Amino acid sequence: HDVWQVAVRIRPLLGHDRAQQVCINATSDQLVTCYDPEKLNPNGQLDYLRENRTREREYDFDHVFGPKSGQEEVYETLAAPLVDVVLQGFNSTIFAYGQTGSGKTHTMLGERSNPGIMGRTLTSLFGRGGGAKYNVSFIELYNEEIRDLLTPGNSSGSGPGLDLREDPLRGPQVAGVTEVPTTTPEAVMQLVHEGNSRRITEGTAANPVSSRSHAVLQVVCEQQGKGGGGAQRGGRGGGRMVKVSKLSLIDLAGSERAANTQNKGQRLVEGAKINRSLLALGNCINAL
């Protein structure tokens, strides 16, 4: 498997979109074409009288999903291969990144009747990881503070934040975070829906239901046995090795432009914090 894969999912136009004009197209399953909206006719077709002056751009990605792509297709292409990777003992991460209102929460969480990457990945992981033990945590990063979404009564902006510390055996850990042992994907998704209800969402001019924090669902998988990759504990004195791996599923808050969202006051502060953390993520990815 490649260490990094980048995919693009193009959502269809929605009623609250101010410009009801399509200016991006999935040319192939790996190519996106962007058109200058000022050079398109109202019906979305290229104005051939201005063809020589258009600023058309093409971008290559590992995978491209058009507006008609479904949740199952996205899962099978992106997340399904990572289930084997986690069960082999390697850490894996899937995150949705994009501007506000682009459909990140829909892709990651979905609806109960049509789950997204989270629900489908967990169903496969629990179904194929017989004998493994799972511990689940669900946190958010709100205004540069880490908060536990599995603690009843805790919501964005209430109570002190948690600290990130380095554990010599387990690596970076959130001190004091709730870790819930689970045995079924349904139990995990119930925790996800409960935790997601504690996240703050506010309407902006760009998105009527805008997530104001980054949400991180982590599933730690522990398996008895020998060999494989990933971190291993035990094994001394004839004891069996414990193979430990971690699956992180992340729904990032969307990047924002104050001019587009028309945010003021607390919403403006939140948007600045969101953009700041996304910039730090981008720098980290570039460094890797």
CSV table of C-alpha atoms in Angstrom, one decimal:
chain,number,residue,atom,x,y,z
A,1,HIS,CA,0.0,0.0,0.0
A,2,ASP,CA,1.1,3.5,-0.7
A,3,VAL,CA,2.0,5.5,2.5
A,4,TRP,CA,-0.2,8.4,1.3
A,5,GLN,CA,-3.2,8.5,-0.9
A,6,VAL,CA,-5.2,11.6,-1.8
A,7,ALA,CA,-8.7,11.4,-3.2
A,8,VAL,CA,-11.2,14.1,-4.2
A,9,ARG,CA,-15.0,13.8,-3.9
A,10,ILE,CA,-17.1,16.4,-5.8
A,11,ARG,CA,-20.4,17.0,-4.2
A,12,PRO,CA,-23.5,18.0,-6.2
A,13,LEU,CA,-24.9,21.6,-6.0
A,14,LEU,CA,-27.2,22.2,-3.0
A,15,GLY,CA,-30.0,24.7,-2.6
A,16,HIS,CA,-28.0,27.0,-0.3
A,17,ASP,CA,-25.1,27.4,-2.8
A,18,ARG,CA,-25.1,31.0,-3.9
A,19,ALA,CA,-23.7,30.3,-7.3
A,20,GLN,CA,-25.7,27.6,-9.0
A,21,GLN,CA,-23.0,26.8,-11.6
A,22,VAL,CA,-20.8,23.8,-12.0
A,23,CYS,CA,-17.2,24.8,-12.6
A,24,ILE,CA,-15.4,21.5,-11.7
A,25,ASN,CA,-15.6,18.2,-13.4
A,26,ALA,CA,-14.3,14.7,-12.8
A,27,THR,CA,-12.7,14.1,-16.2
A,28,SER,CA,-11.6,10.6,-15.2
A,29,ASP,CA,-11.2,8.5,-12.0
A,30,GLN,CA,-7.9,10.3,-11.4
A,31,LEU,CA,-8.3,13.7,-13.0
A,32,VAL,CA,-10.2,16.9,-12.0
A,33,THR,CA,-10.7,19.8,-14.4
A,34,CYS,CA,-11.5,23.2,-13.0
A,35,TYR,CA,-13.0,25.9,-15.2
A,36,ASP,CA,-13.1,29.7,-14.7
A,37,PRO,CA,-16.7,30.4,-13.7
A,38,GLU,CA,-16.5,33.8,-15.4
A,39,LYS,CA,-15.9,32.1,-18.7
A,40,LEU,CA,-18.9,29.8,-18.6
A,41,ASN,CA,-22.4,30.2,-19.9
A,42,PRO,CA,-25.2,30.2,-17.4
A,43,ASN,CA,-26.0,26.6,-18.3
A,44,GLY,CA,-22.4,25.6,-17.2
A,45,GLN,CA,-21.1,25.1,-20.7
A,46,LEU,CA,-17.9,26.6,-21.9
A,47,ASP,CA,-18.3,29.9,-23.8
A,48,TYR,CA,-16.3,29.1,-26.9
A,49,LEU,CA,-16.0,32.8,-27.8
A,50,ARG,CA,-13.8,33.1,-24.7
A,51,GLU,CA,-12.2,29.7,-25.0
A,52,ASN,CA,-8.7,31.1,-25.6
A,53,ARG,CA,-8.8,33.2,-22.5
A,54,THR,CA,-10.1,30.7,-20.0
A,55,ARG,CA,-8.0,29.7,-17.1
A,56,GLU,CA,-8.7,26.0,-17.2
A,57,ARG,CA,-6.7,23.8,-14.8
A,58,GLU,CA,-6.3,20.1,-14.4
A,59,TYR,CA,-5.2,18.2,-11.3
A,60,ASP,CA,-4.2,14.6,-10.8
A,61,PHE,CA,-5.1,12.6,-7.7
A,62,ASP,CA,-5.0,8.9,-6.6
A,63,HIS,CA,-8.8,8.8,-6.9
A,64,VAL,CA,-11.6,11.1,-8.0
A,65,PHE,CA,-15.3,10.7,-7.2
A,66,GLY,CA,-17.9,12.6,-9.2
A,67,PRO,CA,-21.2,14.1,-7.8
A,68,LYS,CA,-23.1,10.9,-8.3
A,69,SER,CA,-20.6,8.7,-6.4
A,70,GLY,CA,-22.2,6.8,-3.4
A,71,GLN,CA,-21.0,6.1,0.1
A,72,GLU,CA,-20.3,2.5,-0.7
A,73,GLU,CA,-18.1,3.3,-3.7
A,74,VAL,CA,-16.0,5.8,-1.6
A,75,TYR,CA,-15.6,3.3,1.2
A,76,GLU,CA,-14.7,0.3,-1.0
A,77,THR,CA,-12.0,2.4,-2.8
A,78,LEU,CA,-10.5,4.3,0.1
A,79,ALA,CA,-11.2,2.6,3.4
A,80,ALA,CA,-11.8,-1.1,2.8
A,81,PRO,CA,-8.1,-1.8,2.0
A,82,LEU,CA,-7.0,-0.3,5.3
A,83,VAL,CA,-8.9,-2.8,7.4
A,84,ASP,CA,-6.3,-5.5,6.5
A,85,VAL,CA,-3.5,-3.0,7.2
A,86,VAL,CA,-4.9,-2.4,10.7
A,87,LEU,CA,-5.4,-6.1,11.4
A,88,GLN,CA,-1.7,-6.7,10.3
A,89,GLY,CA,-0.7,-4.4,13.1
A,90,PHE,CA,-0.1,-1.0,11.4
A,91,ASN,CA,-1.6,2.3,12.3
A,92,SER,CA,-3.9,3.9,9.7
A,93,THR,CA,-5.6,7.3,9.3
A,94,ILE,CA,-8.4,8.6,7.2
A,95,PHE,CA,-9.3,12.2,7.3
A,96,ALA,CA,-11.7,14.5,5.3
A,97,TYR,CA,-10.2,17.9,4.4
A,98,GLY,CA,-11.8,20.7,2.5
A,99,GLN,CA,-13.5,24.0,2.7
A,100,THR,CA,-16.6,24.6,4.8
A,101,GLY,CA,-19.8,23.0,3.4
A,102,SER,CA,-18.0,20.6,1.1
A,103,GLY,CA,-19.5,17.5,2.5
A,104,LYS,CA,-16.8,16.2,4.9
A,105,THR,CA,-19.1,15.1,7.7
A,106,HIS,CA,-21.5,13.5,5.2
A,107,THR,CA,-18.6,11.5,3.8
A,108,MET,CA,-17.1,10.4,7.2
A,109,LEU,CA,-20.3,10.0,9.3
A,110,GLY,CA,-23.2,9.9,6.8
A,111,GLU,CA,-26.7,9.0,8.1
A,112,ARG,CA,-27.9,6.0,10.1
A,113,SER,CA,-29.7,4.7,7.0
A,114,ASN,CA,-26.7,5.4,4.7
A,115,PRO,CA,-23.5,5.4,6.8
A,116,GLY,CA,-20.2,6.9,5.7
A,117,ILE,CA,-16.7,5.8,6.0
A,118,MET,CA,-16.8,5.5,9.8
A,119,GLY,CA,-19.7,3.1,10.1
A,120,ARG,CA,-18.7,0.9,7.1
A,121,THR,CA,-15.0,0.7,8.2
A,122,LEU,CA,-15.9,-0.3,11.7
A,123,THR,CA,-18.4,-3.0,10.5
A,124,SER,CA,-15.7,-4.6,8.4
A,125,LEU,CA,-13.0,-4.2,11.1
A,126,PHE,CA,-15.1,-5.8,13.9
A,127,GLY,CA,-16.4,-8.5,11.5
A,128,ARG,CA,-12.9,-9.6,10.4
A,129,GLY,CA,-10.9,-9.1,13.6
A,130,GLY,CA,-12.1,-12.1,15.5
A,131,GLY,CA,-10.5,-12.4,18.9
A,132,ALA,CA,-9.2,-8.8,18.9
A,133,LYS,CA,-9.9,-6.3,21.7
A,134,TYR,CA,-11.0,-2.8,20.9
A,135,ASN,CA,-10.9,0.4,22.9
A,136,VAL,CA,-12.5,3.6,21.5
A,137,SER,CA,-12.0,7.2,22.2
A,138,PHE,CA,-13.6,10.3,20.6
A,139,ILE,CA,-12.1,13.7,21.0
A,140,GLU,CA,-12.4,17.1,19.4
A,141,LEU,CA,-10.0,20.0,18.8
A,142,TYR,CA,-12.0,23.2,19.5
A,143,ASN,CA,-10.2,26.6,19.5
A,144,GLU,CA,-6.8,24.8,20.0
A,145,GLU,CA,-8.1,22.8,23.0
A,146,ILE,CA,-8.6,19.1,23.2
A,147,ARG,CA,-12.0,18.0,24.6
A,148,ASP,CA,-13.5,14.6,25.4
A,149,LEU,CA,-16.7,13.9,23.4
A,150,LEU,CA,-17.5,10.7,25.4
A,151,THR,CA,-17.9,12.5,28.7
A,152,PRO,CA,-21.5,13.3,29.5
A,153,GLY,CA,-22.1,17.0,30.1
A,154,ASN,CA,-19.0,18.0,28.2
A,155,SER,CA,-19.5,20.1,25.2
A,156,SER,CA,-17.4,22.4,23.1
A,157,GLY,CA,-16.4,25.4,25.1
A,158,SER,CA,-17.2,24.0,28.5
A,159,GLY,CA,-14.7,22.7,31.1
A,160,PRO,CA,-10.9,22.6,30.8
A,161,GLY,CA,-9.1,21.0,27.9
A,162,LEU,CA,-7.0,17.9,28.0
A,163,ASP,CA,-3.3,17.7,27.6
A,164,LEU,CA,-1.3,15.8,25.0
A,165,ARG,CA,1.6,13.9,26.4
A,166,GLU,CA,4.3,11.5,25.2
A,167,ASP,CA,4.1,7.9,26.4
A,168,PRO,CA,7.4,5.9,26.0
A,169,LEU,CA,5.4,2.8,25.0
A,170,ARG,CA,2.3,4.0,23.3
A,171,GLY,CA,3.5,7.2,21.8
A,172,PRO,CA,1.5,10.5,21.9
A,173,GLN,CA,-1.5,10.1,24.2
A,174,VAL,CA,-4.3,12.4,25.4
A,175,ALA,CA,-4.0,12.4,29.2
A,176,GLY,CA,-7.3,11.6,30.9
A,177,VAL,CA,-9.3,10.8,27.8
A,178,THR,CA,-12.2,8.3,28.1
A,179,GLU,CA,-11.4,4.9,26.5
A,180,VAL,CA,-14.4,2.6,26.1
A,181,PRO,CA,-14.0,-1.1,25.5
A,182,THR,CA,-16.4,-2.2,22.7
A,183,THR,CA,-17.3,-5.4,21.0
A,184,THR,CA,-19.6,-4.4,18.2
A,185,PRO,CA,-19.6,-1.7,15.5
A,186,GLU,CA,-23.1,-0.7,16.5
A,187,ALA,CA,-21.8,0.2,20.0
A,188,VAL,CA,-19.0,2.3,18.5
A,189,MET,CA,-21.4,4.2,16.2
A,190,GLN,CA,-23.7,4.8,19.1
A,191,LEU,CA,-20.8,6.4,20.9
A,192,VAL,CA,-20.0,8.4,17.7
A,193,HIS,CA,-23.5,9.8,17.4
A,194,GLU,CA,-23.6,10.7,21.1
A,195,GLY,CA,-20.2,12.4,20.9
A,196,ASN,CA,-21.1,14.1,17.7
A,197,SER,CA,-24.2,15.6,19.4
A,198,ARG,CA,-21.8,17.4,21.8
A,199,ARG,CA,-19.9,19.1,19.0
A,200,ILE,CA,-20.9,22.7,18.3
A,201,THR,CA,-22.4,23.5,14.9
A,202,GLU,CA,-23.3,27.0,13.8
A,203,GLY,CA,-24.8,28.4,10.7
A,204,THR,CA,-22.7,30.7,8.5
A,205,ALA,CA,-23.3,32.3,5.1
A,206,ALA,CA,-21.3,29.5,3.5
A,207,ASN,CA,-22.8,26.5,5.4
A,208,PRO,CA,-26.0,26.4,7.5
A,209,VAL,CA,-24.6,23.5,9.6
A,210,SER,CA,-20.9,24.2,10.0
A,211,SER,CA,-18.8,22.1,12.3
A,212,ARG,CA,-16.7,24.3,14.5
A,213,SER,CA,-14.2,21.7,15.7
A,214,HIS,CA,-12.1,18.8,14.4
A,215,ALA,CA,-13.3,15.4,15.6
A,216,VAL,CA,-11.0,12.4,16.0
A,217,LEU,CA,-12.4,8.9,16.5
A,218,GLN,CA,-9.6,6.4,17.5
A,219,VAL,CA,-10.0,2.7,17.7
A,220,VAL,CA,-7.1,0.8,19.3
A,221,CYS,CA,-7.0,-2.9,18.2
A,222,GLU,CA,-5.1,-5.4,20.4
A,223,GLN,CA,-4.5,-8.9,19.1
A,224,GLN,CA,-2.8,-11.9,20.8
A,225,GLY,CA,-0.2,-13.6,18.6
A,226,LYS,CA,3.3,-13.4,17.1
A,227,GLY,CA,4.7,-11.7,14.1
A,228,GLY,CA,3.2,-9.0,11.9
A,229,GLY,CA,3.9,-5.3,12.0
A,230,GLY,CA,3.0,-2.4,14.3
A,231,ALA,CA,3.8,-2.0,18.0
A,232,GLN,CA,4.1,-5.1,20.1
A,233,ARG,CA,4.0,-5.5,23.9
A,234,GLY,CA,4.9,-8.4,26.2
A,235,GLY,CA,6.6,-11.5,25.0
A,236,ARG,CA,9.1,-11.9,27.8
A,237,GLY,CA,9.3,-15.0,29.9
A,238,GLY,CA,7.5,-17.0,27.3
A,239,GLY,CA,4.4,-14.8,27.3
A,240,ARG,CA,2.5,-14.2,24.1
A,241,MET,CA,3.0,-11.0,22.2
A,242,VAL,CA,0.2,-8.4,22.0
A,243,LYS,CA,0.0,-6.7,18.6
A,244,VAL,CA,-1.3,-3.2,18.9
A,245,SER,CA,-2.5,-1.0,16.1
A,246,LYS,CA,-4.6,2.2,15.9
A,247,LEU,CA,-7.3,3.3,13.4
A,248,SER,CA,-7.9,7.1,13.4
A,249,LEU,CA,-11.0,8.4,11.6
A,250,ILE,CA,-11.0,12.2,11.4
A,251,ASP,CA,-13.7,14.7,10.4
A,252,LEU,CA,-11.9,18.0,10.1
A,253,ALA,CA,-13.6,21.4,10.3
A,254,GLY,CA,-13.7,23.2,7.0
A,255,SER,CA,-11.3,26.0,6.0
A,256,GLU,CA,-13.0,29.4,5.9
A,257,ARG,CA,-12.7,32.8,4.3
A,258,ALA,CA,-14.2,35.5,6.5
A,259,ALA,CA,-15.5,37.3,3.4
A,260,ASN,CA,-17.5,34.2,2.3
A,261,THR,CA,-18.8,33.1,5.7
A,262,GLN,CA,-19.5,36.6,7.0
A,263,ASN,CA,-18.5,35.5,10.4
A,264,LYS,CA,-18.3,37.9,13.4
A,265,GLY,CA,-17.4,37.7,17.0
A,266,GLN,CA,-17.0,34.1,18.3
A,267,ARG,CA,-17.6,32.6,14.9
A,268,LEU,CA,-14.7,34.7,13.5
A,269,VAL,CA,-12.4,33.5,16.3
A,270,GLU,CA,-13.3,29.9,15.6
A,271,GLY,CA,-12.7,30.3,11.9
A,272,ALA,CA,-9.2,31.7,12.6
A,273,LYS,CA,-8.4,28.8,14.9
A,274,ILE,CA,-9.6,26.3,12.4
A,275,ASN,CA,-7.5,27.8,9.6
A,276,ARG,CA,-4.5,27.9,11.9
A,277,SER,CA,-4.7,24.2,12.7
A,278,LEU,CA,-5.3,23.2,9.1
A,279,LEU,CA,-2.2,25.2,8.1
A,280,ALA,CA,-0.2,23.3,10.8
A,281,LEU,CA,-1.6,20.0,9.4
A,282,GLY,CA,-0.6,21.0,5.8
A,283,ASN,CA,3.0,21.8,7.0
A,284,CYS,CA,3.2,18.5,8.7
A,285,ILE,CA,2.1,16.6,5.6
A,286,ASN,CA,4.6,18.5,3.4
A,287,ALA,CA,7.4,17.7,5.9
A,288,LEU,CA,6.5,14.0,5.7
